[in-house]
Amino acid sequence: MERDSPAAAYYEMHAYLCKALAHPVRLLIIDQLRDGPQAVGDLADRMGLSQSNLSQHLGILRAKRLVSHRREGSNVYYQIRDPRLIRAFDLLREVLRDVLREDDWLVGSFQASTPAPLPSLGRL
Amino acid sequence: MERDSPAAAYYEMHAYLCKALAHPVRLLIIDQLRDGPQAVGDLADRMGLSQSNLSQHLGILRAKRLVSHRREGSNVYYQIRDPRLIRAFDLLREVLRDVLREDDWLVGSFQASTPAPLPSLGRL
DNA sequence: GCATAATATTCCGACATCCGAATGTGGTTG
DNA sequence: CAACCACATTCGGATGTCGGAATATTATGC
């Protein structure tokens, strides 16, 4: 494949989109928006995140056109743009479940290399 | 807020998996393995990547259990473990297509001047 | 207009990822 | 075993990402 072919550009953009999924907080946000729009404040409360940090993550999802937002009064409501995003999310989660079932992976390489903790939430 | 709840750990691992998709070269690899196993050397030739770099990316996919590998003679063959990975790949590519159609986010602007902070990953 | 609430953006130090070069490892061939 | 081949791993510097604090923006109520 040529280095700067249109195909290569497509993979770059695809990766650019996927980077939005490559962070636990943003996955949590997507999962929270699964059943409809949510106001930023409510999300922050429920997720136990700082306002600034949540807003930054929402900004990333917004820049990549994965969520849309509208003002309503003094609040801003975010929602998922495309339901296929949820389907992709769920597919990857299924893959993850099977990976975890196959071998004892959790106690192996993962925990060693990722010390980052997270606020809790939600249904699995 | 329990920062180490099982739910949070799940999102962390989900993100850890997604990071494998968050790079154009690894997406290209996944696409190349779509129709069956491939030897490392063939992949390197076809993609025009350095041996070292390809091997590092394969190592990441392998560590996350997204591909499996087997020796055969002096070659090593890689393949996708779970077809749902391909489905997720395709879903996200569809979402990308529509995103690009909605706003004219790409056309002409991707290569010359970046409207939103699109990352330039040097060379593919 | 002023004060306040809700959200966004900027700045910056800490940490993670990327890639090439060099080096290591295991299998094959003579 | 020695020389190669196919591939993996390590090292290091450049570059990118993260999150908190501070600051800016946009509405609402008075």
Tab-separated table of C-alpha atoms (C1' of nucleotides) in Angstrom:
chain	number	residue	atom	x	y	z
A	1	MET	CA	0.000	0.000	0.000
A	2	GLU	CA	1.271	3.444	-0.896
A	3	ARG	CA	2.209	5.618	2.007
A	4	ASP	CA	-0.092	8.527	1.269
A	5	SER	CA	-2.723	6.773	-0.773
A	6	PRO	CA	-6.368	7.618	-0.128
A	7	ALA	CA	-6.652	4.166	1.434
A	8	ALA	CA	-3.956	5.046	3.938
A	9	ALA	CA	-5.766	8.265	4.762
A	10	TYR	CA	-8.882	6.210	5.368
A	11	TYR	CA	-7.083	4.006	7.871
A	12	GLU	CA	-5.781	7.123	9.582
A	13	MET	CA	-9.247	8.501	9.989
A	14	HIS	CA	-10.572	5.155	11.091
A	15	ALA	CA	-7.881	5.061	13.756
A	16	TYR	CA	-8.662	8.643	14.673
A	17	LEU	CA	-12.250	7.576	15.339
A	18	CYS	CA	-11.175	4.508	17.282
A	19	LYS	CA	-9.027	6.601	19.578
A	20	ALA	CA	-12.258	7.966	20.950
A	21	LEU	CA	-13.071	4.447	22.139
A	22	ALA	CA	-9.640	3.883	23.591
A	23	HIS	CA	-10.339	5.391	26.989
A	24	PRO	CA	-12.384	3.912	29.838
A	25	VAL	CA	-14.104	7.189	30.689
A	26	ARG	CA	-15.267	7.713	27.127
A	27	LEU	CA	-16.557	4.146	26.934
A	28	LEU	CA	-18.433	4.778	30.139
A	29	ILE	CA	-19.888	7.951	28.660
A	30	ILE	CA	-21.028	6.095	25.555
A	31	ASP	CA	-22.614	3.460	27.732
A	32	GLN	CA	-24.377	6.141	29.763
A	33	LEU	CA	-25.803	7.709	26.635
A	34	ARG	CA	-26.995	4.356	25.346
A	35	ASP	CA	-30.627	4.918	26.298
A	36	GLY	CA	-30.948	8.556	25.327
A	37	PRO	CA	-29.663	12.087	25.856
A	38	GLN	CA	-28.151	13.139	29.155
A	39	ALA	CA	-27.216	16.500	30.606
A	40	VAL	CA	-23.563	17.089	31.380
A	41	GLY	CA	-24.178	17.784	35.054
A	42	ASP	CA	-26.110	14.565	35.537
A	43	LEU	CA	-23.360	12.604	33.847
A	44	ALA	CA	-20.729	14.207	36.027
A	45	ASP	CA	-22.660	13.365	39.171
A	46	ARG	CA	-23.412	9.825	38.189
A	47	MET	CA	-19.870	9.106	37.036
A	48	GLY	CA	-18.170	10.895	39.886
A	49	LEU	CA	-15.936	12.801	37.504
A	50	SER	CA	-14.695	16.349	37.745
A	51	GLN	CA	-16.585	18.787	35.565
A	52	SER	CA	-13.482	19.733	33.673
A	53	ASN	CA	-12.406	16.236	32.903
A	54	LEU	CA	-15.843	15.102	31.767
A	55	SER	CA	-16.132	18.134	29.554
A	56	GLN	CA	-12.799	17.372	27.958
A	57	HIS	CA	-13.845	13.833	27.166
A	58	LEU	CA	-17.164	15.023	25.780
A	59	GLY	CA	-15.225	17.475	23.661
A	60	ILE	CA	-13.248	14.633	22.148
A	61	LEU	CA	-16.368	12.616	21.341
A	62	ARG	CA	-17.924	15.749	19.881
A	63	ALA	CA	-14.882	16.607	17.754
A	64	LYS	CA	-15.030	13.133	16.258
A	65	ARG	CA	-18.745	13.481	15.523
A	66	LEU	CA	-19.681	10.484	17.635
A	67	VAL	CA	-22.076	12.465	19.799
A	68	SER	CA	-24.279	15.463	19.146
A	69	HIS	CA	-25.293	18.089	21.672
A	70	ARG	CA	-27.975	20.713	22.117
A	71	ARG	CA	-28.504	23.459	24.638
A	72	GLU	CA	-31.687	23.470	26.637
A	73	GLY	CA	-31.848	26.288	29.112
A	74	SER	CA	-28.555	26.423	30.847
A	75	ASN	CA	-27.893	22.737	30.418
A	76	VAL	CA	-26.338	20.891	27.515
A	77	TYR	CA	-27.604	17.491	26.486
A	78	TYR	CA	-25.415	14.982	24.701
A	79	GLN	CA	-26.493	11.935	22.760
A	80	ILE	CA	-25.069	9.237	20.529
A	81	ARG	CA	-25.283	10.131	16.863
A	82	ASP	CA	-25.279	6.718	15.299
A	83	PRO	CA	-26.699	3.548	16.871
A	84	ARG	CA	-24.062	1.532	15.068
A	85	LEU	CA	-21.602	2.956	17.535
A	86	ILE	CA	-23.457	1.124	20.284
A	87	ARG	CA	-23.442	-2.054	18.235
A	88	ALA	CA	-19.703	-1.801	17.748
A	89	PHE	CA	-19.312	-1.138	21.464
A	90	ASP	CA	-21.323	-4.254	22.283
A	91	LEU	CA	-19.489	-6.428	19.787
A	92	LEU	CA	-16.157	-5.445	21.265
A	93	ARG	CA	-17.442	-6.100	24.722
A	94	GLU	CA	-18.495	-9.587	23.632
A	95	VAL	CA	-15.047	-10.203	22.226
A	96	LEU	CA	-13.600	-9.026	25.514
A	97	ARG	CA	-15.795	-11.409	27.478
A	98	ASP	CA	-14.599	-14.350	25.451
A	99	VAL	CA	-10.991	-13.269	25.679
A	100	LEU	CA	-11.321	-13.141	29.441
A	101	ARG	CA	-12.928	-16.554	29.452
A	102	GLU	CA	-10.274	-18.168	27.274
A	103	ASP	CA	-7.219	-17.562	29.369
A	104	ASP	CA	-6.406	-15.968	32.667
A	105	TRP	CA	-5.515	-12.748	31.077
A	106	LEU	CA	-6.769	-10.322	33.671
A	107	VAL	CA	-4.244	-11.183	36.308
A	108	GLY	CA	-1.511	-11.341	33.743
A	109	SER	CA	-0.340	-8.576	31.498
A	110	PHE	CA	-3.244	-6.194	31.881
A	111	GLN	CA	-3.061	-5.219	35.507
A	112	ALA	CA	0.674	-4.957	35.454
A	113	SER	CA	0.698	-2.349	32.726
A	114	THR	CA	-2.345	-0.270	33.648
A	115	PRO	CA	-2.367	1.275	37.086
A	116	ALA	CA	-5.074	3.794	36.232
A	117	PRO	CA	-8.198	3.558	38.394
A	118	LEU	CA	-11.673	4.715	37.515
A	119	PRO	CA	-14.901	5.862	39.118
A	120	SER	CA	-17.505	3.210	39.276
A	121	LEU	CA	-20.667	2.662	37.520
A	122	GLY	CA	-23.280	0.850	35.792
A	123	ARG	CA	-24.687	-2.262	34.425
A	124	LEU	CA	-22.568	-4.672	32.564
B	1	MET	CA	-17.038	6.337	44.557
B	2	GLU	CA	-15.255	3.027	44.449
B	3	ARG	CA	-12.543	3.498	41.970
B	4	ASP	CA	-11.786	-0.198	41.645
B	5	SER	CA	-15.261	-1.640	41.203
B	6	PRO	CA	-15.514	-4.608	38.863
B	7	ALA	CA	-17.509	-2.416	36.481
B	8	ALA	CA	-14.704	0.110	36.300
B	9	ALA	CA	-12.185	-2.647	35.702
B	10	TYR	CA	-14.337	-3.849	32.851
B	11	TYR	CA	-14.289	-0.453	31.173
B	12	GLU	CA	-10.551	-0.329	31.635
B	13	MET	CA	-10.098	-3.633	29.899
B	14	HIS	CA	-12.532	-2.662	27.184
B	15	ALA	CA	-10.468	0.456	26.573
B	16	TYR	CA	-7.318	-1.586	26.690
B	17	LEU	CA	-8.713	-3.715	23.860
B	18	CYS	CA	-9.855	-0.675	21.905
B	19	LYS	CA	-6.391	0.815	22.029
B	20	ALA	CA	-5.374	-1.970	19.689
B	21	LEU	CA	-7.754	-0.487	17.116
B	22	ALA	CA	-6.541	3.041	17.671
B	23	HIS	CA	-3.701	2.926	15.195
B	24	PRO	CA	-3.867	2.967	11.391
B	25	VAL	CA	-1.208	0.301	10.951
B	26	ARG	CA	-3.005	-2.122	13.239
B	27	LEU	CA	-6.290	-1.501	11.468
B	28	LEU	CA	-4.528	-2.222	8.202
B	29	ILE	CA	-3.151	-5.443	9.652
B	30	ILE	CA	-6.598	-6.524	10.778
B	31	ASP	CA	-7.940	-5.772	7.334
B	32	GLN	CA	-5.135	-7.770	5.745
B	33	LEU	CA	-5.909	-10.774	7.929
B	34	ARG	CA	-9.591	-10.556	7.112
B	35	ASP	CA	-9.515	-13.442	4.638
B	36	GLY	CA	-7.221	-15.792	6.475
B	37	PRO	CA	-3.787	-16.284	7.990
B	38	GLN	CA	-0.766	-14.463	6.646
B	39	ALA	CA	2.952	-14.819	7.209
B	40	VAL	CA	4.751	-11.886	8.775
B	41	GLY	CA	7.134	-11.427	5.871
B	42	ASP	CA	4.322	-11.288	3.340
B	43	LEU	CA	2.510	-8.723	5.439
B	44	ALA	CA	5.618	-6.594	5.728
B	45	ASP	CA	6.155	-6.672	1.983
B	46	ARG	CA	2.582	-5.902	1.123
B	47	MET	CA	2.299	-3.055	3.605
B	48	GLY	CA	5.713	-1.607	2.953
B	49	LEU	CA	6.494	-1.548	6.652
B	50	SER	CA	9.798	-2.177	8.366
B	51	GLN	CA	10.092	-5.620	9.850
B	52	SER	CA	10.605	-4.244	13.319
B	53	ASN	CA	7.651	-1.952	13.273
B	54	LEU	CA	5.269	-4.572	11.921
B	55	SER	CA	6.444	-7.023	14.523
B	56	GLN	CA	5.824	-4.522	17.282
B	57	HIS	CA	2.278	-3.924	16.085
B	58	LEU	CA	1.665	-7.658	15.778
B	59	GLY	CA	2.973	-8.006	19.297
B	60	ILE	CA	0.367	-5.565	20.544
B	61	LEU	CA	-2.456	-7.391	18.779
B	62	ARG	CA	-1.128	-10.650	20.143
B	63	ALA	CA	-0.824	-9.370	23.703
B	64	LYS	CA	-4.473	-8.342	23.569
B	65	ARG	CA	-5.469	-11.739	22.213
B	66	LEU	CA	-7.008	-10.310	19.077
B	67	VAL	CA	-4.843	-12.450	16.821
B	68	SER	CA	-3.317	-15.881	17.201
B	69	HIS	CA	-0.105	-17.103	15.647
B	70	ARG	CA	1.591	-20.356	14.799
B	71	ARG	CA	5.023	-21.273	13.552
B	72	GLU	CA	5.315	-23.178	10.324
B	73	GLY	CA	8.871	-23.843	9.305
B	74	SER	CA	10.743	-20.639	9.748
B	75	ASN	CA	7.689	-18.464	9.167
B	76	VAL	CA	5.041	-17.299	11.592
B	77	TYR	CA	1.433	-17.036	10.518
B	78	TYR	CA	-1.001	-14.668	12.161
B	79	GLN	CA	-4.777	-14.716	12.000
B	80	ILE	CA	-7.787	-13.044	13.540
B	81	ARG	CA	-9.115	-14.897	16.550
B	82	ASP	CA	-12.707	-13.776	16.577
B	83	PRO	CA	-14.751	-12.844	13.495
B	84	ARG	CA	-16.698	-10.361	15.602
B	85	LEU	CA	-13.591	-8.212	15.543
B	86	ILE	CA	-14.044	-7.878	11.793
B	87	ARG	CA	-17.692	-7.023	12.258
B	88	ALA	CA	-16.815	-4.301	14.753
B	89	PHE	CA	-14.176	-3.034	12.347
B	90	ASP	CA	-16.732	-2.847	9.548
B	91	LEU	CA	-19.363	-1.188	11.701
B	92	LEU	CA	-16.942	1.525	12.720
B	93	ARG	CA	-15.906	2.014	9.139
B	94	GLU	CA	-19.563	2.485	8.203
B	95	VAL	CA	-19.947	5.056	10.932
B	96	LEU	CA	-16.861	6.798	9.604
B	97	ARG	CA	-18.275	6.858	6.096
B	98	ASP	CA	-21.429	8.569	7.292
B	99	VAL	CA	-19.510	10.995	9.452
B	100	LEU	CA	-17.476	11.962	6.427
B	101	ARG	CA	-20.616	12.362	4.374
B	102	GLU	CA	-22.468	14.489	6.934
B	103	ASP	CA	-19.957	17.184	7.471
B	104	ASP	CA	-17.379	17.620	4.808
B	105	TRP	CA	-14.782	16.884	7.268
B	106	LEU	CA	-12.484	15.101	4.928
B	107	VAL	CA	-12.765	16.275	1.406
B	108	GLY	CA	-9.596	18.124	0.598
B	109	SER	CA	-9.127	19.325	4.109
B	110	PHE	CA	-7.590	16.237	5.593
B	111	GLN	CA	-4.314	16.366	3.744
B	112	ALA	CA	-3.737	20.102	3.466
B	113	SER	CA	-5.063	21.898	6.521
B	114	THR	CA	-6.680	20.144	9.416
B	115	PRO	CA	-10.012	21.660	10.501
B	116	ALA	CA	-10.315	19.689	13.680
B	117	PRO	CA	-7.081	18.537	15.253
B	118	LEU	CA	-6.551	15.479	13.099
B	119	PRO	CA	-3.405	13.644	14.019
B	120	SER	CA	-0.767	13.259	11.391
B	121	LEU	CA	0.765	9.904	11.786
B	122	GLY	CA	3.817	10.663	9.743
B	123	ARG	CA	4.032	7.804	7.351
B	124	LEU	CA	1.998	4.761	6.623
C	1	DG	C1'	-25.674	45.427	34.672
C	2	DC	C1'	-24.254	42.049	38.402
C	3	DA	C1'	-24.046	37.637	40.470
C	4	DT	C1'	-24.362	32.931	39.820
C	5	DA	C1'	-24.812	28.320	37.621
C	6	DA	C1'	-23.481	25.237	33.799
C	7	DT	C1'	-20.251	24.117	30.570
C	8	DA	C1'	-15.909	24.861	27.729
C	9	DT	C1'	-11.134	25.795	26.985
C	10	DT	C1'	-6.234	26.659	28.085
C	11	DC	C1'	-1.984	25.591	30.507
C	12	DC	C1'	1.239	22.352	32.120
C	13	DG	C1'	3.597	18.560	34.473
C	14	DA	C1'	3.290	13.484	34.502
C	15	DC	C1'	2.993	9.603	31.921
C	16	DA	C1'	2.276	6.670	27.644
C	17	DT	C1'	2.957	5.610	22.680
C	18	DC	C1'	5.587	5.535	18.381
C	19	DC	C1'	9.383	4.255	15.425
C	20	DG	C1'	14.131	3.200	13.963
C	21	DA	C1'	18.367	1.069	15.226
C	22	DA	C1'	20.581	-2.438	17.449
C	23	DT	C1'	20.385	-6.757	19.425
C	24	DG	C1'	18.390	-11.330	20.705
C	25	DT	C1'	16.212	-15.898	19.600
C	26	DG	C1'	14.842	-19.936	17.292
C	27	DG	C1'	14.618	-22.690	13.166
C	28	DT	C1'	16.714	-24.172	8.828
C	29	DT	C1'	20.465	-25.417	5.649
C	30	DG	C1'	24.866	-26.872	4.535
D	1	DC	C1'	28.438	-26.254	14.328
D	2	DA	C1'	28.396	-22.155	11.547
D	3	DA	C1'	25.984	-19.201	8.729
D	4	DC	C1'	21.775	-17.615	7.477
D	5	DC	C1'	16.903	-16.435	7.641
D	6	DA	C1'	12.437	-14.971	9.802
D	7	DC	C1'	10.914	-12.864	13.487
D	8	DA	C1'	10.928	-10.762	18.354
D	9	DT	C1'	12.543	-7.703	21.897
D	10	DT	C1'	14.956	-3.791	23.943
D	11	DC	C1'	16.505	1.030	24.034
D	12	DG	C1'	15.935	5.893	23.578
D	13	DG	C1'	14.306	10.185	21.926
D	14	DA	C1'	10.489	12.569	19.840
D	15	DT	C1'	5.703	13.163	20.116
D	16	DG	C1'	1.084	12.434	21.979
D	17	DT	C1'	-2.417	11.858	25.803
D	18	DC	C1'	-4.246	12.629	30.650
D	19	DG	C1'	-6.188	15.230	34.340
D	20	DG	C1'	-6.241	19.148	37.729
D	21	DA	C1'	-6.272	24.036	38.378
D	22	DA	C1'	-7.270	28.211	36.616
D	23	DT	C1'	-9.706	30.879	33.311
D	24	DA	C1'	-13.197	31.840	29.773
D	25	DT	C1'	-17.859	31.433	27.773
D	26	DT	C1'	-22.851	31.239	27.764
D	27	DA	C1'	-27.183	31.312	29.873
D	28	DT	C1'	-30.532	32.531	33.919
D	29	DG	C1'	-32.377	35.423	37.658
D	30	DC	C1'	-32.481	39.737	39.921
